Amino acid sequence: MPQPNTNNKGVSRRSFIKLSGAAGAGLCLAFYFPELAKAGKIVNTTEVDVQNIELNAWVHIDTSGKVTIFSHRAEMGQGAYQAIPQIVAEELEVDLDKVNILFAKGDKKYGGQVTGGSSTVRKSYKHLLNLGATAREMLIAAAATKWSVSAGDCYAESGNVIHRPTGKKFHYGELALDASKLAMPKDVKLKQRADYKLIGKPLHRQDTHLKTNGAAVFGLDKKIPGMLYAVVERNPRMRGKVKSFDDTATRKVPGVKHVFKVKMLVFNTHREGVAVVADSTWAAMQGRKALKVEWDDTGFEHVDTADIYKQHEEHLNTKEGLSFKKTGEADAIIKKAEKSIDLIYQTPYQSHSCMEPLNCVAHYQGDKIEIWGPIQGPDWVQGVISDELGIARENVIINMTFLGGGFGRKAFMDYPHEAAVISKEINGPVQVVWSREDDMTQGPYRPGMSYRCQGVVENGGISAMKIRLCGQNINNMDSKERKANDSTTEGFLKPYFDSIKNISFADVPFETPIPVMWWRSVYASTNGFAYESFMDELAIAAGKDPLELRRQYLKDDERASKLIDKLEQVSGWKNRQKNQGYGIAVTECFNTTVGQVVKVSRNAAGKIKIDNVWAVVDCGWYVNPDTIQAQVEGSVVMALGAATTHEITFKDGLVEQKNFYAYKMPRIMDVPVVEVHIMENSADAGGVGEPGLPPFSPAFTNAIFDLTGQRIRKLPFDLNAI
């Protein structure tokens, strides 16, 4: 088999390894982001010889015709492992079941690898379509040259190039080497959506069989030669220190090899603990149980949940906050009004509680370190470990495994950094494993939030809205700069700013030592409850049907108006019956709007039950309707838990929920029927993994009000007490 050209002085050692190992002979195209570039470009690997380009996201076709597509984003159940190859294979004209899919390594040249913000498809799909189409056209050109015919007389199908007049064909493997030597086309024609064979179709996921036959490698499955296992006893209070520890009993546990103090980075501070390293996870855990640690918590606030929300309310009643967005004269109108609505809504702190607890494998090797694990942000981890350990960024190698859930938690850098520090201390490979209790008591968490919503209703409409939120700003965890939370209006529909003439949004700063970070749909998950509950209360005050009030203020936005019409149609909103409660909510995040109607009633025992959830999703261009269905269903279950069954609370600086016996999840019998409907349009792609969560809790509580007349303004609530 011909080998890559390695004589050119421009080929770096790393590029050669990639070409001769992962790629091999054949056609290999990369999507490359030059340093500081805002836009990427597609390159042929032959350009590496000239430009010394380090490859990143690419498609490779070898001489046997095997197609390998490298996924630059993590797979945590949301469907990236399916969506990326489904997009590329569409324009490449290959059968999806013939494609080999591999995770790419962490590299900032991808232009961003963080799997979050529902961004995998919406930020990459145009690049990936062009990548597939470019490879296809190069293969067609190679075949046309071999046959001495016009490329216009050739077409690609199922991994072959076919000459239309004669029916002659070459499979891609027979063309790959010749194609790799061609100049890349500058402009390629993409398919019309009507011509798609794969995109838009409910295809079976490529990772299903791997996860059912045990072949999928999750972080906890990863093993490397000579690897030891570690657990860490961390300070149970936020920001406390290790005063001293006694490891006498720990070192007597069979298998324990090392015990030492360790620090890991948590935003702009460090969390301290004591690492126990052993020849098995079990031995490390038993060693930790025998460990005696004295903690120093002096000088740090020992927070209580009740005090947090009391302070929120005091701030909202006494401070105007940092203005975020303002149209018209909402303040003046509310001040002059004879009657106004003034309400407080509150949402709790939440744990991510991924089914796969945190874990990470690290192997420190002096001037190099390699990481394996369930990581949402490989490029971020690469940067942090490079900075903290003083290792050149290109020598920090990050390998992604499958993730057993992420929800934002596994985009944080604390657990890979901790594994790297422990590996350096023992000078060998180690897997650090967090227990469920570690995960639940250490955070970071979704921040608890409070909202003061004021409004004036006149003549059947909204004259003014003034909203202030109070809670921790995730952006301030790593910075001393105090700006208004840039997610203050997340979840609130953009068309409202045009149709409601007087609106004011502000962020009232609030800080505690509790580490907080992204949670599925980020602030939309809390904002949505407040804003859409308030919209419902404004509708009732105006004497309007809640759906009709929203339609009134969305009628000039074509997409939003069509979504409202669809939601009314599929839910049977106009045919509501006595002893049925219907609630509606419409929210937007990550360029996707989701409207939901929840129907509730009472069962024979008089308890509230959810009869149905109707969801209408406008995400623009999309890949796989089954993925959208699954993500909305999962979002509804997660939102149901956050509304009714679980929250994180603090007492004297300690987390009160340590495992699922206290942080209760919805059971299968609690899960309602969820109908998902997708709006068809030609708009750019929006996110799918998160936008289905925010509208559920307000639609649910609005439905309960419709049935019972009881307003719920604080989550979570006890459904059995309604």
XYZ file of C-alpha atoms in Angstrom:
722
model
C 0.000 0.000 0.000
C 1.445 3.450 -0.889
C 2.554 5.462 2.122
C 2.202 9.188 2.826
C 4.973 11.419 1.555
C 7.262 12.092 4.524
C 10.197 13.670 2.690
C 8.808 17.181 2.587
C 10.293 19.356 5.320
C 6.883 20.855 6.036
C 5.462 17.663 7.558
C 5.492 17.734 11.350
C 6.006 14.563 13.351
C 2.450 14.811 14.674
C 1.002 15.274 11.193
C 2.953 12.273 9.925
C 1.609 10.106 12.748
C -1.919 11.146 11.872
C -1.444 10.532 8.175
C 0.320 7.183 8.485
C -1.769 5.911 11.384
C -5.331 7.171 11.602
C -5.654 8.212 7.984
C -3.398 6.002 5.905
C -3.461 6.103 2.115
C -6.502 7.529 0.447
C -8.577 10.686 0.338
C -8.543 12.603 3.605
C -10.210 15.986 4.034
C -10.087 18.106 7.149
C -12.107 21.039 8.334
C -9.444 23.394 9.632
C -9.686 26.501 11.810
C -6.497 28.570 11.502
C -5.360 30.341 14.676
C -7.712 33.203 15.611
C -9.857 32.567 12.538
C -13.588 33.169 12.796
C -14.312 30.862 9.876
C -12.778 27.553 8.918
C -11.823 26.036 5.608
C -11.694 22.565 4.122
C -8.211 21.294 3.311
C -6.822 18.237 1.563
C -4.160 16.394 3.550
C -1.734 16.948 0.688
C -1.689 20.564 1.873
C -0.040 19.346 5.063
C 3.145 18.798 3.057
C 3.183 22.448 2.103
C 1.549 24.279 4.988
C 2.350 22.068 7.980
C -1.322 22.030 8.925
C -2.290 19.870 11.882
C -5.390 17.889 10.916
C -8.521 17.879 13.033
C -12.102 17.077 11.989
C -11.952 15.009 8.836
C -13.396 12.357 6.602
C -11.122 9.613 5.316
C -11.687 7.120 2.494
C -9.099 4.369 2.146
C -8.244 2.264 -0.875
C -10.661 -0.477 0.162
C -13.518 2.008 0.099
C -13.859 2.154 3.883
C -15.155 5.541 5.030
C -14.155 6.888 8.431
C -15.783 9.999 9.854
C -14.292 11.608 12.925
C -16.782 13.082 15.397
C -15.406 16.262 16.962
C -18.120 16.403 19.645
C -18.901 14.203 22.648
C -21.707 11.649 22.660
C -23.636 11.712 25.924
C -26.945 10.370 24.679
C -27.960 13.455 22.716
C -27.159 11.959 19.308
C -23.984 13.678 18.050
C -22.504 10.275 17.189
C -25.453 9.822 14.842
C -25.962 13.364 13.572
C -22.413 14.152 12.426
C -22.014 11.100 10.159
C -25.619 11.386 8.977
C -24.861 14.909 7.733
C -21.536 14.060 6.094
C -22.782 10.796 4.582
C -25.728 12.586 2.952
C -23.541 14.768 0.754
C -20.782 12.166 0.442
C -23.326 9.679 -0.943
C -22.405 6.710 1.221
C -24.607 4.286 3.130
C -24.562 5.181 6.800
C -24.189 1.587 7.964
C -20.937 1.382 5.972
C -19.359 4.300 7.828
C -16.833 3.884 10.648
C -17.183 6.573 13.329
C -14.362 7.583 15.678
C -14.086 10.293 18.321
C -11.588 12.996 17.476
C -8.993 14.116 20.007
C -9.152 17.461 21.752
C -7.803 20.262 19.577
C -8.703 23.959 19.471
C -8.376 23.909 15.682
C -11.863 22.404 15.540
C -13.119 25.908 16.218
C -14.739 24.707 19.473
C -15.367 21.173 20.670
C -17.487 21.861 23.719
C -20.640 19.786 23.558
C -23.069 22.251 25.090
C -25.543 24.941 24.192
C -27.182 22.442 21.832
C -24.519 23.530 19.363
C -23.203 20.412 17.632
C -25.543 20.537 14.652
C -26.498 24.205 14.630
C -22.897 25.425 14.554
C -21.366 22.724 12.350
C -23.934 21.436 9.870
C -23.060 23.764 7.004
C -19.354 22.959 7.358
C -20.083 19.235 7.499
C -22.361 19.343 4.468
C -19.629 21.095 2.506
C -17.052 18.592 3.731
C -19.079 15.655 2.410
C -19.915 17.407 -0.843
C -16.278 18.368 -1.455
C -15.128 14.765 -1.057
C -17.917 13.586 -3.362
C -16.995 16.032 -6.115
C -13.310 15.127 -5.907
C -14.167 11.457 -6.286
C -16.405 12.185 -9.254
C -13.640 14.241 -10.847
C -11.158 11.383 -10.329
C -13.528 8.904 -11.972
C -14.206 11.239 -14.888
C -10.461 11.571 -15.498
C -10.008 7.789 -15.457
C -12.788 7.356 -18.016
C -11.817 10.483 -20.005
C -15.407 11.689 -19.780
C -17.132 14.792 -18.506
C -17.689 14.951 -14.753
C -21.191 16.161 -15.574
C -21.969 12.713 -16.967
C -21.073 11.062 -13.661
C -22.855 10.838 -10.348
C -22.207 9.334 -6.925
C -24.391 6.788 -5.160
C -23.862 4.352 -2.271
C -20.085 4.718 -2.205
C -19.660 4.477 -5.983
C -19.171 6.873 -8.871
C -21.281 5.856 -11.859
C -20.996 6.939 -15.489
C -24.561 7.717 -16.451
C -24.419 6.889 -20.230
C -22.669 3.498 -19.849
C -23.430 2.399 -16.296
C -19.706 1.846 -15.587
C -18.750 2.366 -11.963
C -15.823 2.687 -9.581
C -16.158 2.248 -5.850
C -14.682 5.049 -3.768
C -11.667 2.986 -2.753
C -10.565 2.708 -6.381
C -10.661 6.498 -6.674
C -9.385 7.635 -3.291
C -5.684 7.957 -4.169
C -6.330 9.749 -7.451
C -8.838 12.058 -5.788
C -6.345 12.959 -3.073
C -4.018 14.431 -5.711
C -6.628 16.742 -7.210
C -7.124 20.402 -6.480
C -10.134 20.906 -4.284
C -13.201 22.491 -5.884
C -13.766 26.014 -4.639
C -17.527 25.877 -4.731
C -19.610 22.746 -4.459
C -23.324 22.448 -4.998
C -25.265 21.125 -2.035
C -28.453 19.111 -2.320
C -31.906 20.544 -1.907
C -33.709 19.224 1.153
C -36.242 17.482 -1.079
C -33.402 15.361 -2.469
C -32.089 14.152 0.895
C -31.890 10.393 1.383
C -30.582 10.397 4.960
C -31.145 13.804 6.512
C -34.618 14.303 7.895
C -35.187 10.559 8.124
C -35.763 8.623 11.389
C -32.695 6.421 10.971
C -31.545 4.013 13.665
C -28.696 5.407 15.760
C -25.197 4.141 15.027
C -24.313 3.794 18.723
C -27.326 1.679 19.756
C -25.759 -1.688 19.021
C -22.508 -0.625 20.710
C -24.383 0.235 23.885
C -26.474 -2.912 23.881
C -23.695 -5.404 23.152
C -21.203 -3.845 25.556
C -18.768 -2.628 22.899
C -19.189 1.078 23.698
C -16.350 2.370 25.870
C -17.489 4.767 28.575
C -15.067 6.505 30.903
C -15.406 3.865 33.618
C -14.622 1.141 31.051
C -11.250 2.598 30.087
C -8.205 0.637 31.207
C -4.522 1.123 30.337
C -1.492 -0.963 31.371
C -0.151 -0.292 34.857
C -3.151 1.823 35.852
C -3.946 2.395 39.526
C -7.259 3.624 40.947
C -7.967 6.638 43.133
C -10.756 8.182 45.145
C -10.555 11.496 46.965
C -11.941 12.535 50.323
C -12.899 16.141 49.601
C -13.908 18.843 52.024
C -17.667 18.496 52.561
C -18.024 22.285 52.817
C -17.418 24.721 50.013
C -13.894 26.198 49.989
C -12.687 24.540 53.186
C -9.075 23.413 53.679
C -7.327 20.251 54.850
C -5.943 20.988 58.311
C -4.439 17.536 58.877
C -5.076 13.868 58.158
C -4.228 10.521 59.713
C -3.722 7.727 57.162
C -2.464 5.067 59.588
C -5.515 2.838 59.166
C -5.798 3.607 55.475
C -2.323 2.300 54.691
C -3.188 -1.004 56.366
C -5.949 -1.672 53.827
C -4.680 -4.313 51.333
C -3.986 -2.739 47.948
C -3.538 0.876 49.091
C -0.393 2.351 47.522
C -0.419 6.111 48.153
C -2.163 8.674 50.367
C -1.540 12.394 49.897
C -3.138 15.821 49.901
C -4.462 17.049 46.564
C -5.919 20.260 45.147
C -8.110 20.622 42.092
C -9.118 23.759 40.263
C -12.713 24.915 40.780
C -13.224 28.114 38.802
C -10.779 30.672 40.262
C -10.161 28.804 43.529
C -9.075 25.306 44.566
C -10.858 22.495 46.371
C -8.745 20.491 48.784
C -8.897 16.823 49.628
C -6.901 13.697 50.370
C -6.311 11.171 47.582
C -6.215 7.442 48.268
C -4.574 5.460 45.464
C -4.803 1.669 45.296
C -4.660 -1.296 42.958
C -8.481 -1.407 42.696
C -11.356 1.012 43.084
C -12.710 -1.109 45.939
C -9.422 -0.952 47.863
C -9.231 2.809 47.340
C -12.781 3.241 48.640
C -12.111 1.072 51.693
C -8.959 3.050 52.342
C -10.891 6.290 52.197
C -13.396 4.981 54.741
C -10.511 4.384 57.164
C -9.037 7.850 56.603
C -9.291 10.497 59.337
C -9.281 14.108 58.126
C -9.529 17.325 60.127
C -10.955 20.165 58.072
C -10.425 23.892 58.467
C -13.590 25.761 57.509
C -12.818 29.031 59.267
C -13.339 32.202 57.293
C -15.849 30.631 54.897
C -19.591 31.214 54.801
C -21.657 28.206 55.893
C -24.725 28.727 53.737
C -28.321 27.678 54.467
C -30.944 27.373 51.733
C -33.547 29.347 53.674
C -31.103 32.235 54.102
C -30.265 32.234 50.391
C -33.862 32.768 49.330
C -34.482 35.274 52.111
C -31.546 37.307 50.807
C -32.856 36.960 47.255
C -36.168 38.482 48.282
C -34.484 41.289 50.241
C -32.339 42.139 47.234
C -35.312 42.093 44.863
C -37.302 44.371 47.170
C -34.502 46.906 47.688
C -32.296 46.887 44.558
C -32.947 47.784 40.956
C -30.046 45.658 39.755
C -27.986 45.850 36.575
C -30.119 46.746 33.584
C -29.900 44.130 30.836
C -32.537 45.060 28.275
C -35.104 47.813 28.212
C -37.698 49.038 25.746
C -40.143 51.849 26.374
C -41.009 53.177 29.837
C -41.957 50.139 31.925
C -40.749 51.639 35.205
C -42.719 54.851 34.805
C -45.912 53.058 33.762
C -45.758 50.637 36.703
C -45.046 53.454 39.119
C -48.037 55.506 37.964
C -50.494 52.613 37.613
C -53.382 52.461 40.059
C -53.177 48.671 39.977
C -50.245 46.462 39.108
C -49.219 42.822 39.471
C -46.148 42.169 41.646
C -45.084 38.527 42.124
C -42.110 36.415 43.206
C -41.180 33.103 41.528
C -38.452 30.799 42.812
C -36.581 27.758 41.496
C -34.169 25.466 43.383
C -30.546 24.428 43.094
C -30.234 21.207 41.105
C -27.610 18.498 40.782
C -26.709 17.105 37.364
C -26.743 13.528 38.713
C -25.556 11.912 35.485
C -26.104 8.155 35.456
C -22.359 7.666 34.970
C -20.604 9.358 37.921
C -17.559 11.491 37.220
C -14.358 9.653 36.366
C -11.162 10.256 34.441
C -7.975 8.404 33.466
C -4.710 10.355 33.331
C -1.173 9.286 32.460
C 1.510 11.855 33.265
C 4.771 11.300 31.400
C 6.992 14.254 32.234
C 6.630 16.685 29.344
C 3.462 14.952 28.131
C 0.146 13.874 29.616
C -2.675 11.850 28.116
C -6.285 11.918 29.345
C -9.193 9.551 28.671
C -12.723 10.062 29.936
C -16.312 11.220 29.600
C -15.456 14.801 28.665
C -17.787 17.392 27.137
C -15.119 20.038 26.533
C -11.877 18.357 25.397
C -10.343 21.577 24.058
C -11.118 23.390 27.334
C -9.586 20.556 29.368
C -6.523 20.631 27.152
C -6.054 24.356 27.847
C -6.549 24.141 31.606
C -4.215 21.185 32.119
C -1.595 22.839 29.947
C -1.759 25.985 32.069
C -1.954 24.280 35.460
C 0.759 21.661 34.866
C 3.003 23.791 32.672
C 2.924 21.330 29.760
C 2.890 22.482 26.139
C -0.667 22.378 24.860
C 0.204 20.046 21.977
C 1.557 17.562 24.559
C -1.757 17.431 26.412
C -3.684 14.692 24.604
C -7.400 14.453 25.350
C -9.337 11.349 24.315
C -13.134 11.307 24.517
C -15.080 8.228 25.523
C -18.842 7.839 25.489
C -20.539 9.762 28.301
C -23.234 8.283 30.508
C -24.989 11.650 30.634
C -23.465 15.108 30.842
C -26.054 17.926 31.062
C -23.211 20.468 31.320
C -21.422 18.926 34.318
C -18.862 17.077 32.214
C -17.890 20.285 30.416
C -16.197 21.358 33.649
C -12.459 20.934 34.110
C -12.180 20.001 37.798
C -12.237 16.212 37.566
C -9.738 15.867 34.651
C -7.451 18.343 36.411
C -7.666 16.329 39.626
C -6.793 13.126 37.746
C -3.830 14.869 36.094
C -2.503 16.119 39.442
C -2.795 12.652 41.021
C -1.096 11.002 38.038
C 1.770 13.471 38.288
C 2.136 12.794 42.020
C 2.398 9.013 41.568
C 4.234 9.358 38.235
C 1.999 6.807 36.545
C -1.434 6.172 35.052
C -4.464 6.435 37.320
C -8.239 6.363 37.090
C -9.995 8.695 39.513
C -13.569 7.676 40.313
C -16.187 9.804 42.041
C -18.924 8.109 44.042
C -22.533 9.224 43.723
C -22.131 11.002 47.071
C -19.023 12.822 45.828
C -20.853 13.994 42.739
C -23.984 15.124 44.554
C -22.322 16.910 47.472
C -19.503 18.682 45.644
C -21.359 20.373 42.783
C -21.237 22.531 40.775
C -25.013 22.932 40.628
C -27.673 24.692 38.667
C -28.101 27.957 40.580
C -31.184 28.570 42.677
C -32.993 31.650 41.375
C -35.648 34.151 42.431
C -37.601 36.499 40.170
C -39.632 39.586 40.885
C -42.111 40.106 38.073
C -44.175 43.290 37.894
C -46.715 44.211 35.274
C -49.635 46.396 34.319
C -52.633 45.117 32.358
C -55.003 47.558 30.669
C -57.707 47.205 28.021
C -57.165 43.489 27.591
C -53.451 43.805 26.979
C -50.045 44.197 28.621
C -49.036 47.824 29.154
C -45.751 47.106 30.914
C -43.541 44.289 32.213
C -40.654 44.687 34.642
C -38.619 41.617 35.547
C -35.637 41.287 37.864
C -33.822 38.041 38.518
C -31.616 37.352 41.520
C -29.235 34.433 41.837
C -25.683 33.432 41.107
C -24.238 34.410 37.762
C -22.272 31.522 36.263
C -20.097 34.005 34.364
C -18.919 35.504 37.646
C -17.574 32.218 39.025
C -14.372 32.704 37.054
C -14.252 36.490 37.019
C -14.329 39.453 39.359
C -15.979 41.598 36.707
C -19.601 42.255 37.581
C -21.867 42.614 34.586
C -25.525 41.783 34.179
C -26.096 38.076 33.625
C -25.933 37.635 29.859
C -28.676 35.003 30.100
C -31.155 37.348 31.793
C -33.663 37.113 28.945
C -32.877 33.521 27.931
C -36.147 31.654 27.424
C -38.157 34.832 26.782
C -39.396 34.986 23.201
C -37.632 37.628 21.125
C -40.817 38.754 19.277
C -42.241 39.969 22.599
C -39.711 42.799 22.618
C -41.325 44.163 19.441
C -44.961 43.625 20.350
C -44.945 44.508 24.071
C -43.863 48.114 24.007
C -42.660 48.583 27.570
C -40.341 45.901 28.971
C -37.499 46.049 31.482
C -35.136 43.210 32.426
C -32.452 43.511 35.091
C -30.087 41.230 37.005
C -29.724 41.742 40.754
C -26.262 40.354 41.660
C -26.016 37.719 44.369
C -23.043 35.657 45.489
C -22.405 32.661 47.732
C -19.498 30.171 47.895
C -21.645 27.506 46.189
C -20.113 26.531 42.828
C -22.665 26.801 40.029
C -22.546 26.048 36.344
C -24.577 25.064 33.299
C -27.447 22.624 33.643
C -29.574 21.430 30.776
C -30.885 24.565 28.995
C -28.923 26.731 31.463
C -30.900 29.766 32.685
C -33.819 29.068 30.357
C -34.701 26.197 32.724
C -35.347 28.670 35.542
C -36.255 31.792 33.560
C -38.851 29.858 31.589
C -40.770 28.951 34.726
C -40.921 32.548 35.938
C -41.533 34.275 32.622
C -44.183 31.914 31.250
C -45.937 31.600 34.612
C -46.060 35.384 34.753
C -47.354 35.565 31.181
C -50.177 33.255 32.243
C -51.010 35.427 35.237
C -51.058 38.519 33.030
C -53.475 36.738 30.678
C -55.866 35.898 33.527
C -55.646 39.470 34.841
C -56.443 40.757 31.344
C -59.417 38.404 31.070
C -57.800 36.623 28.140
C -57.374 32.984 27.222
C -53.667 32.235 27.909
C -53.057 30.882 24.403
C -54.850 33.813 22.804
C -52.804 36.363 24.765
C -49.608 34.792 23.469
C -51.002 34.724 19.944
C -51.872 38.414 20.295
C -48.249 39.295 20.915
C -46.726 36.795 18.485
C -48.986 37.367 15.474
C -46.433 39.502 13.612
C -43.731 36.831 13.815
C -44.466 34.205 11.157
C -42.638 31.278 12.745
C -43.956 31.927 16.253
C -47.474 32.461 14.960
C -47.426 29.169 13.047
C -46.125 27.375 16.123
C -49.005 28.721 18.235
C -51.498 27.609 15.595
C -49.968 24.140 15.487
C -49.953 23.866 19.274
C -53.620 24.830 19.427
C -54.465 22.269 16.757
C -52.589 19.221 18.092
C -53.589 19.760 21.729
C -57.285 20.300 21.055
C -57.052 23.525 23.049
C -60.427 24.790 21.864
C -62.162 21.566 22.895
C -61.176 21.621 26.580
C -63.661 19.881 28.826
C -64.816 20.373 32.389
C -62.577 18.759 35.035
C -59.576 19.070 32.753
C -56.761 21.540 33.253
C -54.777 22.852 30.298
C -51.604 24.900 30.556
C -49.443 26.438 27.869
C -45.884 27.764 27.753
C -43.647 28.810 24.882
C -39.920 29.385 25.346
C -36.839 29.835 23.198
C -33.217 28.883 23.720
C -30.307 28.081 21.440
C -32.238 29.313 18.380
C -35.092 26.864 18.877
C -38.611 27.662 20.020
C -40.644 25.005 21.797
C -44.266 25.334 22.781
C -45.885 22.849 25.133
C -49.418 22.216 26.327
C -49.869 20.045 29.402
C -53.219 18.475 30.252
C -53.964 17.404 33.833
C -56.904 15.919 35.706
C -57.600 14.129 38.975
C -57.483 10.353 39.280
C -59.977 8.225 41.205
C -58.113 8.978 44.438
C -58.369 12.688 43.818
C -54.675 13.152 43.021
C -53.379 15.270 40.149
C -52.184 13.269 37.163
C -50.664 14.354 33.873
C -52.766 13.056 31.009
C -50.721 14.323 28.092
C -47.946 16.648 26.981
C -47.996 18.105 23.482
C -44.752 19.679 22.275
C -44.268 21.645 19.075
C -40.645 22.224 18.113
C -39.365 24.829 15.663
C -35.659 24.086 15.300
C -35.346 25.003 11.625
C -33.146 22.617 9.590
C -32.822 19.288 11.385
C -31.166 15.895 10.951
C -33.180 13.121 12.577
C -36.779 13.390 13.850
C -36.293 10.406 16.175
C -33.497 12.273 17.931
C -35.759 15.288 18.421
C -38.508 13.062 19.831
C -36.083 11.416 22.257
C -34.550 14.699 23.396
C -37.920 16.324 24.076
C -39.103 13.263 25.997
C -35.921 13.255 28.086
C -36.237 16.985 28.682
C -39.810 16.591 29.930
C -38.773 13.889 32.406
C -35.870 16.004 33.667
C -38.104 19.074 34.003
C -40.752 17.025 35.811
C -38.164 15.918 38.371
C -36.920 19.473 38.886
C -40.506 20.678 39.359
C -41.802 18.010 41.731
C -39.296 15.524 43.124
C -35.730 16.776 43.583
C -33.690 19.767 44.706
C -30.344 20.436 46.360
C -30.542 22.161 49.746
C -27.847 23.361 52.141
C -27.648 23.363 55.923
C -24.665 24.872 57.745
C -22.679 24.767 54.508
C -23.355 21.074 53.914
C -25.415 19.530 51.118
C -28.364 17.631 52.571
C -28.984 15.276 49.603
C -26.253 12.676 49.207
C -27.818 10.058 46.944
C -31.003 9.131 45.131
C -32.784 8.171 48.343
C -32.929 11.898 49.111
C -32.642 13.343 45.606
C -35.592 11.428 44.217
C -36.059 10.906 40.507
C -39.401 10.539 38.695
C -40.397 6.887 38.312
C -41.573 5.396 35.056
C -45.188 5.489 36.217
C -44.822 9.272 36.697
C -43.793 9.890 33.104
C -46.604 11.224 30.907
C -47.363 10.561 27.265
C -45.383 13.081 25.206
C -46.387 13.907 21.627
C -43.739 15.749 19.634
C -44.484 17.699 16.458
C -41.766 19.303 14.338
C -42.324 22.475 12.342
C -41.010 22.245 8.790
C -39.232 25.308 7.397
C -35.985 26.332 5.724
C -34.549 28.325 8.615
C -31.041 27.692 9.904
C -30.653 24.835 12.373
C -31.341 25.450 16.030
C -30.496 23.294 19.029
C -32.376 20.140 19.991
C -30.844 18.638 23.151
C -31.990 21.335 25.601
C -34.842 23.558 24.330
C -37.522 20.981 25.172
C -36.972 21.432 28.918
C -37.878 25.082 29.794
C -41.560 25.160 28.776
C -42.633 22.075 30.700
C -42.728 23.329 34.299
C -44.693 26.530 33.552
C -47.096 24.678 31.244
C -47.565 22.081 33.990
C -48.193 24.562 36.800
C -50.403 26.684 34.534
C -52.464 23.541 33.867
C -52.763 22.898 37.610
C -54.049 26.447 38.067
C -56.551 25.921 35.261
C -57.868 22.817 37.016
C -57.683 23.858 40.668
C -57.326 27.642 40.819
C -54.142 27.187 42.852
C -51.058 29.096 41.686
C -47.620 27.529 42.117
C -44.807 30.060 42.199
C -42.093 28.105 43.949
C -40.416 24.886 42.770
C -40.247 22.081 43.618
C -43.774 21.470 44.867
C -45.469 18.383 46.272
C -47.859 17.158 43.603
C -49.680 15.000 46.144
C -50.483 18.066 48.239
C -52.386 19.881 45.475
